[in-house]
Amino acid sequence: MNKQIPDILNLIQELTWHFSSRELDGACCGDLSLVEYMALNKAWESDELSIQEIGNFLNFTKSGATRIIDRLENKEYIIRKRSLVDGRVCCIAVTDKGRETVAKIKEKYIAYVNEMLKEYEPEVIDNVKSVLEILVHGVHKQGFI
Amino acid sequence: MNKQIPDILNLIQELTWHFSSRELDGACCGDLSLVEYMALNKAWESDELSIQEIGNFLNFTKSGATRIIDRLENKEYIIRKRSLVDGRVCCIAVTDKGRETVAKIKEKYIAYVNEMLKEYEPEVIDNVKSVLEILVHGVHKQGFI
DNA sequence: TAATATAGTTGACGTCGTCAACTGATTCTA
DNA sequence: TAGAATCAGTTGACGACGTCAACTATATTA
């Protein structure tokens, strides 16, 4: 085993911790928790996802997924529609309010990441991206810990 | 703003999400949640931390920190000791059981990270580490989101 | 068409972290 | 040095959250 692996683990865990604060406080973020934002973002990225698809992506049980979608629907960020192809399936559609809110939250995160990296040259930033692609490829290959 | 920043945000969030699964299932992990493991690990890294120091590192309120330490103490991973210097302060000491458990969980994570990176050359892995150092330095500079 | 499988929902439940009020120890200050 | 202010930690009440098992309703299969 490469001797850097333990350090790399520590660094990933520290990074992880900072990006998983439980509330997204601030004027921009409506009343969304991180989990809700992740679900809303997923629904926004690929429209018409089913509830279970969102749940699987986020590693929740299907009842957990239902609950998250409940909250997002109550807050009017999404609407449930029944699939025309299969009446059991709910297609999740993001509302205008949902789209605006995702955009605002994303802006806030992007500003944060930009601040993190502003002092570095473009080549360094490209390198950051490639490394993250390696890591994300790695977690996709292995699934959740 | 560098045009890679939004992609970098997505990659960080995806990586983050995979490393923050809420339970550490498996024979190795005793009965610890991720939060509990993070607190135990922190206590293990720098012995004799106060409750608030651990809470601040993990971004919890002081009552939240008390609760986490309660759980760890009930499960016998740590012991509270009163500071001899300042009678208000609790020094957190990790028990043998705590040390063993941190080691086991760390091993599991290290195996996961090793699997993620096993196909890459040492120079690539060094590069992964430098990039993560850049990112962690960035989050330290800015604090929690 | 009856049996089975699948998507989603719901009630009960236990876990979790916060808030505000509290205790007790320490430090400051008049 | 006594009283006030400050600080570390604790506690009860609370609401938010995700899971489990049982359920409904739709779709598929034999």
CSV table of C-alpha atoms (C1' of nucleotides) in Angstrom, one decimal:
chain,number,residue,atom,x,y,z
A,1,MET,CA,0.0,0.0,0.0
A,2,ASN,CA,1.2,3.5,-0.9
A,3,LYS,CA,2.3,5.3,2.3
A,4,GLN,CA,0.3,8.4,1.5
A,5,ILE,CA,-3.0,6.7,1.7
A,6,PRO,CA,-3.6,7.4,5.4
A,7,ASP,CA,-2.9,11.1,4.9
A,8,ILE,CA,-5.2,11.1,1.9
A,9,LEU,CA,-7.9,9.5,4.0
A,10,ASN,CA,-7.5,12.2,6.6
A,11,LEU,CA,-7.6,15.0,4.0
A,12,ILE,CA,-10.7,13.5,2.4
A,13,GLN,CA,-12.5,13.2,5.7
A,14,GLU,CA,-11.7,16.8,6.7
A,15,LEU,CA,-12.9,18.1,3.3
A,16,THR,CA,-16.0,16.0,3.6
A,17,TRP,CA,-16.8,17.3,7.0
A,18,HIS,CA,-16.6,20.9,5.9
A,19,PHE,CA,-18.9,20.3,3.0
A,20,SER,CA,-21.5,18.4,5.0
A,21,SER,CA,-22.6,21.0,7.6
A,22,ARG,CA,-26.1,20.1,8.4
A,23,GLU,CA,-27.8,23.4,7.7
A,24,LEU,CA,-27.5,25.7,4.8
A,25,ASP,CA,-28.1,28.9,6.7
A,26,GLY,CA,-28.3,32.2,5.1
A,27,ALA,CA,-30.8,34.3,3.2
A,28,CYS,CA,-30.2,32.4,-0.1
A,29,CYS,CA,-31.1,29.0,1.0
A,30,GLY,CA,-34.8,29.1,1.8
A,31,ASP,CA,-35.3,26.5,4.5
A,32,LEU,CA,-33.4,23.6,3.0
A,33,SER,CA,-31.2,21.1,4.8
A,34,LEU,CA,-28.2,19.7,2.9
A,35,VAL,CA,-30.1,16.5,2.3
A,36,GLU,CA,-33.0,18.4,0.8
A,37,TYR,CA,-30.7,20.4,-1.4
A,38,MET,CA,-28.9,17.3,-2.7
A,39,ALA,CA,-32.2,15.8,-3.6
A,40,LEU,CA,-33.5,18.9,-5.2
A,41,ASN,CA,-30.3,19.3,-7.1
A,42,LYS,CA,-30.5,15.8,-8.4
A,43,ALA,CA,-34.1,16.3,-9.5
A,44,TRP,CA,-33.0,19.5,-11.2
A,45,GLU,CA,-30.1,17.9,-13.0
A,46,SER,CA,-32.2,15.1,-14.6
A,47,ASP,CA,-35.8,16.0,-14.7
A,48,GLU,CA,-38.5,13.4,-14.3
A,49,LEU,CA,-36.6,11.1,-11.9
A,50,SER,CA,-38.6,8.7,-9.8
A,51,ILE,CA,-38.5,8.9,-6.0
A,52,GLN,CA,-36.5,5.7,-5.7
A,53,GLU,CA,-33.9,6.9,-8.2
A,54,ILE,CA,-33.3,9.9,-6.0
A,55,GLY,CA,-33.3,7.8,-2.9
A,56,ASN,CA,-30.8,5.4,-4.5
A,57,PHE,CA,-28.5,8.2,-5.5
A,58,LEU,CA,-28.6,9.6,-2.0
A,59,ASN,CA,-28.4,6.2,-0.3
A,60,PHE,CA,-31.7,6.4,1.5
A,61,THR,CA,-34.4,3.8,1.9
A,62,LYS,CA,-37.5,4.3,-0.2
A,63,SER,CA,-39.5,5.5,2.8
A,64,GLY,CA,-36.7,7.9,3.6
A,65,ALA,CA,-36.8,9.1,0.0
A,66,THR,CA,-40.6,9.6,0.3
A,67,ARG,CA,-40.1,11.7,3.3
A,68,ILE,CA,-37.5,14.0,1.7
A,69,ILE,CA,-39.8,14.4,-1.4
A,70,ASP,CA,-42.7,15.2,1.0
A,71,ARG,CA,-40.7,18.0,2.6
A,72,LEU,CA,-39.6,19.4,-0.8
A,73,GLU,CA,-43.2,19.2,-2.1
A,74,ASN,CA,-44.6,20.9,1.1
A,75,LYS,CA,-42.1,23.7,0.6
A,76,GLU,CA,-43.1,23.9,-3.1
A,77,TYR,CA,-39.8,23.2,-4.6
A,78,ILE,CA,-41.0,20.2,-6.5
A,79,ILE,CA,-44.3,18.5,-7.7
A,80,ARG,CA,-45.0,14.8,-7.8
A,81,LYS,CA,-46.5,13.7,-11.1
A,82,ARG,CA,-47.6,10.2,-11.9
A,83,SER,CA,-45.8,8.6,-14.8
A,84,LEU,CA,-47.9,8.2,-17.9
A,85,VAL,CA,-46.0,5.1,-18.7
A,86,ASP,CA,-46.2,3.4,-15.3
A,87,GLY,CA,-48.9,4.5,-12.9
A,88,ARG,CA,-46.9,3.3,-9.9
A,89,VAL,CA,-44.0,5.7,-10.6
A,90,CYS,CA,-43.8,9.3,-9.4
A,91,CYS,CA,-41.9,11.7,-11.7
A,92,ILE,CA,-40.4,14.5,-9.8
A,93,ALA,CA,-40.7,17.9,-11.5
A,94,VAL,CA,-38.9,20.9,-10.1
A,95,THR,CA,-40.9,24.1,-9.8
A,96,ASP,CA,-39.8,27.6,-10.7
A,97,LYS,CA,-39.2,28.3,-7.0
A,98,GLY,CA,-37.1,25.1,-6.9
A,99,ARG,CA,-35.0,26.1,-9.9
A,100,GLU,CA,-34.4,29.6,-8.5
A,101,THR,CA,-33.4,28.2,-5.1
A,102,VAL,CA,-31.0,25.5,-6.5
A,103,ALA,CA,-29.4,28.3,-8.5
A,104,LYS,CA,-29.0,30.5,-5.5
A,105,ILE,CA,-27.6,27.8,-3.3
A,106,LYS,CA,-25.2,26.7,-6.1
A,107,GLU,CA,-24.0,30.3,-6.5
A,108,LYS,CA,-23.2,30.4,-2.8
A,109,TYR,CA,-21.2,27.1,-2.9
A,110,ILE,CA,-19.5,28.2,-6.1
A,111,ALA,CA,-18.4,31.5,-4.5
A,112,TYR,CA,-17.0,29.4,-1.6
A,113,VAL,CA,-15.1,27.1,-3.9
A,114,ASN,CA,-13.9,30.1,-6.0
A,115,GLU,CA,-12.6,31.7,-2.8
A,116,MET,CA,-10.8,28.5,-1.9
A,117,LEU,CA,-9.0,28.4,-5.2
A,118,LYS,CA,-8.7,32.0,-6.3
A,119,GLU,CA,-5.0,32.3,-5.7
A,120,TYR,CA,-4.1,29.4,-8.0
A,121,GLU,CA,-3.2,29.4,-11.7
A,122,PRO,CA,-5.5,27.8,-14.2
A,123,GLU,CA,-3.2,24.8,-14.6
A,124,VAL,CA,-3.4,24.1,-10.9
A,125,ILE,CA,-7.2,24.3,-11.1
A,126,ASP,CA,-7.3,21.9,-14.0
A,127,ASN,CA,-5.2,19.6,-12.0
A,128,VAL,CA,-7.6,19.9,-9.0
A,129,LYS,CA,-10.4,18.9,-11.3
A,130,SER,CA,-8.6,15.8,-12.7
A,131,VAL,CA,-7.7,14.6,-9.2
A,132,LEU,CA,-11.3,15.0,-8.1
A,133,GLU,CA,-12.4,13.1,-11.1
A,134,ILE,CA,-10.1,10.3,-10.1
A,135,LEU,CA,-11.6,10.2,-6.6
A,136,VAL,CA,-15.2,10.4,-7.7
A,137,HIS,CA,-14.5,7.6,-10.2
A,138,GLY,CA,-13.1,5.6,-7.3
A,139,VAL,CA,-16.2,6.1,-5.2
A,140,HIS,CA,-18.5,5.2,-8.0
A,141,LYS,CA,-16.6,2.0,-8.6
A,142,GLN,CA,-17.0,1.0,-4.9
A,143,GLY,CA,-20.3,2.5,-3.8
A,144,PHE,CA,-21.0,3.7,-0.3
A,145,ILE,CA,-18.6,2.9,2.5
B,1,MET,CA,-14.0,33.1,-12.2
B,2,ASN,CA,-12.3,30.0,-13.6
B,3,LYS,CA,-14.8,28.1,-15.7
B,4,GLN,CA,-13.9,24.8,-14.0
B,5,ILE,CA,-15.2,25.9,-10.6
B,6,PRO,CA,-18.8,24.6,-11.0
B,7,ASP,CA,-17.5,21.2,-12.1
B,8,ILE,CA,-15.1,21.2,-9.2
B,9,LEU,CA,-18.0,22.0,-6.8
B,10,ASN,CA,-20.0,19.0,-8.2
B,11,LEU,CA,-17.1,16.7,-7.8
B,12,ILE,CA,-16.4,17.8,-4.3
B,13,GLN,CA,-20.1,17.4,-3.3
B,14,GLU,CA,-20.3,14.0,-4.8
B,15,LEU,CA,-17.1,12.8,-3.1
B,16,THR,CA,-18.3,14.4,0.1
B,17,TRP,CA,-21.6,12.6,-0.1
B,18,HIS,CA,-20.0,9.2,-0.4
B,19,PHE,CA,-17.8,9.8,2.6
B,20,SER,CA,-20.6,11.0,4.9
B,21,SER,CA,-22.9,8.0,5.0
B,22,ARG,CA,-24.6,8.2,8.3
B,23,GLU,CA,-23.8,4.7,9.7
B,24,LEU,CA,-20.5,2.9,9.7
B,25,ASP,CA,-22.0,-0.6,9.4
B,26,GLY,CA,-19.9,-3.6,9.6
B,27,ALA,CA,-18.4,-5.8,12.2
B,28,CYS,CA,-15.4,-3.5,12.7
B,29,CYS,CA,-17.3,-0.4,13.7
B,30,GLY,CA,-18.8,-1.2,17.0
B,31,ASP,CA,-21.9,0.9,17.3
B,32,LEU,CA,-20.5,4.2,16.2
B,33,SER,CA,-22.1,6.8,13.9
B,34,LEU,CA,-19.9,8.8,11.7
B,35,VAL,CA,-20.2,11.8,14.0
B,36,GLU,CA,-19.2,9.7,17.0
B,37,TYR,CA,-16.2,8.3,15.0
B,38,MET,CA,-15.1,11.8,14.0
B,39,ALA,CA,-15.2,12.9,17.7
B,40,LEU,CA,-13.4,9.8,18.9
B,41,ASN,CA,-10.8,10.2,16.2
B,42,LYS,CA,-10.3,13.8,17.2
B,43,ALA,CA,-9.9,12.9,20.8
B,44,TRP,CA,-7.5,10.2,19.8
B,45,GLU,CA,-5.3,12.4,17.6
B,46,SER,CA,-4.8,15.0,20.4
B,47,ASP,CA,-5.3,13.6,23.8
B,48,GLU,CA,-6.8,15.6,26.6
B,49,LEU,CA,-9.0,17.8,24.5
B,50,SER,CA,-11.9,19.6,26.2
B,51,ILE,CA,-15.5,19.0,25.2
B,52,GLN,CA,-15.8,22.4,23.5
B,53,GLU,CA,-12.6,21.9,21.5
B,54,ILE,CA,-14.1,18.7,20.0
B,55,GLY,CA,-17.4,20.5,19.5
B,56,ASN,CA,-15.8,23.4,17.8
B,57,PHE,CA,-13.8,21.2,15.5
B,58,LEU,CA,-16.9,19.3,14.5
B,59,ASN,CA,-19.1,22.4,14.3
B,60,PHE,CA,-21.5,21.5,17.1
B,61,THR,CA,-23.0,23.6,19.8
B,62,LYS,CA,-21.6,22.9,23.3
B,63,SER,CA,-24.7,20.9,24.3
B,64,GLY,CA,-24.4,18.9,21.1
B,65,ALA,CA,-20.8,18.2,22.0
B,66,THR,CA,-21.8,17.1,25.5
B,67,ARG,CA,-24.3,14.7,24.0
B,68,ILE,CA,-21.8,13.1,21.6
B,69,ILE,CA,-19.3,12.8,24.5
B,70,ASP,CA,-22.1,11.2,26.6
B,71,ARG,CA,-22.7,8.6,24.0
B,72,LEU,CA,-19.0,7.8,23.6
B,73,GLU,CA,-18.6,7.6,27.3
B,74,ASN,CA,-21.6,5.3,27.7
B,75,LYS,CA,-20.2,3.0,25.1
B,76,GLU,CA,-16.8,3.1,27.0
B,77,TYR,CA,-14.8,4.6,24.2
B,78,ILE,CA,-13.6,7.6,26.3
B,79,ILE,CA,-13.6,8.8,29.9
B,80,ARG,CA,-14.2,12.3,31.1
B,81,LYS,CA,-11.5,13.6,33.5
B,82,ARG,CA,-11.7,17.0,35.2
B,83,SER,CA,-8.7,19.2,34.3
B,84,LEU,CA,-6.3,19.7,37.2
B,85,VAL,CA,-5.5,23.2,36.0
B,86,ASP,CA,-9.1,24.4,35.5
B,87,GLY,CA,-11.9,22.6,37.3
B,88,ARG,CA,-14.5,23.6,34.8
B,89,VAL,CA,-12.9,21.8,31.9
B,90,CYS,CA,-13.3,18.2,31.0
B,91,CYS,CA,-10.3,16.4,29.5
B,92,ILE,CA,-11.3,13.6,27.2
B,93,ALA,CA,-9.2,10.5,27.5
B,94,VAL,CA,-9.6,7.7,25.0
B,95,THR,CA,-9.9,4.2,26.5
B,96,ASP,CA,-8.1,1.1,25.2
B,97,LYS,CA,-11.4,0.0,23.6
B,98,GLY,CA,-11.6,3.4,22.0
B,99,ARG,CA,-8.1,3.2,20.6
B,100,GLU,CA,-8.8,-0.3,19.2
B,101,THR,CA,-12.0,0.8,17.6
B,102,VAL,CA,-10.6,3.9,16.0
B,103,ALA,CA,-7.8,1.7,14.6
B,104,LYS,CA,-10.3,-0.8,13.1
B,105,ILE,CA,-12.5,1.8,11.5
B,106,LYS,CA,-9.5,3.7,10.2
B,107,GLU,CA,-8.3,0.4,8.6
B,108,LYS,CA,-11.6,-0.1,6.9
B,109,TYR,CA,-11.5,3.4,5.5
B,110,ILE,CA,-7.9,3.1,4.4
B,111,ALA,CA,-8.7,-0.1,2.6
B,112,TYR,CA,-11.5,1.7,0.8
B,113,VAL,CA,-9.2,4.6,-0.2
B,114,ASN,CA,-6.5,2.2,-1.2
B,115,GLU,CA,-8.9,0.4,-3.5
B,116,MET,CA,-9.9,3.7,-5.0
B,117,LEU,CA,-6.3,4.5,-5.9
B,118,LYS,CA,-4.7,1.1,-6.4
B,119,GLU,CA,-4.4,1.4,-10.1
B,120,TYR,CA,-2.4,4.7,-10.1
B,121,GLU,CA,1.3,5.3,-10.0
B,122,PRO,CA,3.0,6.8,-7.0
B,123,GLU,CA,3.4,10.2,-8.7
B,124,VAL,CA,-0.3,10.4,-9.3
B,125,ILE,CA,-1.0,9.5,-5.7
B,126,ASP,CA,1.4,12.2,-4.5
B,127,ASN,CA,-0.5,14.6,-6.8
B,128,VAL,CA,-3.8,13.5,-5.3
B,129,LYS,CA,-2.4,14.3,-1.9
B,130,SER,CA,-1.2,17.8,-2.9
B,131,VAL,CA,-4.6,18.7,-4.4
B,132,LEU,CA,-6.4,17.6,-1.3
B,133,GLU,CA,-4.0,19.7,0.8
B,134,ILE,CA,-4.9,22.7,-1.4
B,135,LEU,CA,-8.6,22.0,-0.8
B,136,VAL,CA,-8.3,21.4,2.9
B,137,HIS,CA,-6.2,24.5,3.3
B,138,GLY,CA,-9.0,26.4,1.5
B,139,VAL,CA,-11.7,25.2,3.8
B,140,HIS,CA,-9.6,26.0,6.8
B,141,LYS,CA,-9.1,29.5,5.6
B,142,GLN,CA,-12.9,30.0,5.2
B,143,GLY,CA,-14.5,27.8,7.9
B,144,PHE,CA,-17.8,26.1,7.5
B,145,ILE,CA,-20.1,27.0,4.7
C,1,DT,C1',-57.3,-14.2,-14.1
C,2,DA,C1',-54.8,-15.2,-10.0
C,3,DA,C1',-50.3,-14.7,-8.2
C,4,DT,C1',-46.4,-12.1,-7.8
C,5,DA,C1',-43.6,-8.1,-8.1
C,6,DT,C1',-42.9,-3.3,-7.8
C,7,DA,C1',-43.4,2.0,-6.6
C,8,DG,C1',-44.8,4.6,-3.2
C,9,DT,C1',-47.0,5.8,1.4
C,10,DT,C1',-47.9,5.7,6.4
C,11,DG,C1',-47.7,5.1,11.6
C,12,DA,C1',-44.8,4.1,15.2
C,13,DC,C1',-40.4,4.6,16.7
C,14,DG,C1',-35.6,5.7,18.2
C,15,DT,C1',-31.8,8.9,17.3
C,16,DC,C1',-30.0,13.2,17.0
C,17,DG,C1',-28.6,18.2,17.8
C,18,DT,C1',-30.4,22.7,19.4
C,19,DC,C1',-32.2,26.0,22.6
C,20,DA,C1',-32.6,28.0,27.0
C,21,DA,C1',-32.0,27.7,31.6
C,22,DC,C1',-29.2,25.9,34.8
C,23,DT,C1',-24.8,24.4,38.1
C,24,DG,C1',-20.4,25.1,39.5
C,25,DA,C1',-15.7,26.8,38.9
C,26,DT,C1',-12.7,30.7,37.7
C,27,DT,C1',-11.4,35.4,36.9
C,28,DC,C1',-11.9,40.2,37.1
C,29,DT,C1',-12.7,44.5,39.5
C,30,DA,C1',-13.9,48.1,42.6
D,1,DT,C1',-11.3,40.4,49.0
D,2,DA,C1',-16.3,40.2,48.1
D,3,DG,C1',-19.4,40.5,44.5
D,4,DA,C1',-20.0,40.4,39.6
D,5,DA,C1',-19.0,38.6,35.4
D,6,DT,C1',-17.4,35.0,32.6
D,7,DC,C1',-16.8,30.4,31.2
D,8,DA,C1',-17.2,24.9,30.8
D,9,DG,C1',-20.3,21.8,31.0
D,10,DT,C1',-25.1,19.7,31.8
D,11,DT,C1',-30.0,19.0,31.4
D,12,DG,C1',-35.1,19.0,30.0
D,13,DA,C1',-38.0,19.9,26.3
D,14,DC,C1',-38.4,19.9,21.7
D,15,DG,C1',-38.7,19.3,16.7
D,16,DA,C1',-36.4,17.3,12.7
D,17,DC,C1',-35.0,13.2,10.7
D,18,DG,C1',-34.7,8.4,8.6
D,19,DT,C1',-35.9,3.5,9.3
D,20,DC,C1',-38.8,-0.5,9.7
D,21,DA,C1',-42.8,-3.1,8.8
D,22,DA,C1',-47.2,-3.1,7.1
D,23,DC,C1',-50.0,-1.2,3.8
D,24,DT,C1',-52.2,0.5,-1.0
D,25,DA,C1',-52.3,0.6,-5.8
D,26,DT,C1',-50.5,-0.4,-10.2
D,27,DA,C1',-48.1,-3.6,-13.4
D,28,DT,C1',-46.4,-8.0,-15.0
D,29,DT,C1',-46.3,-12.9,-15.4
D,30,DA,C1',-47.8,-17.7,-15.5
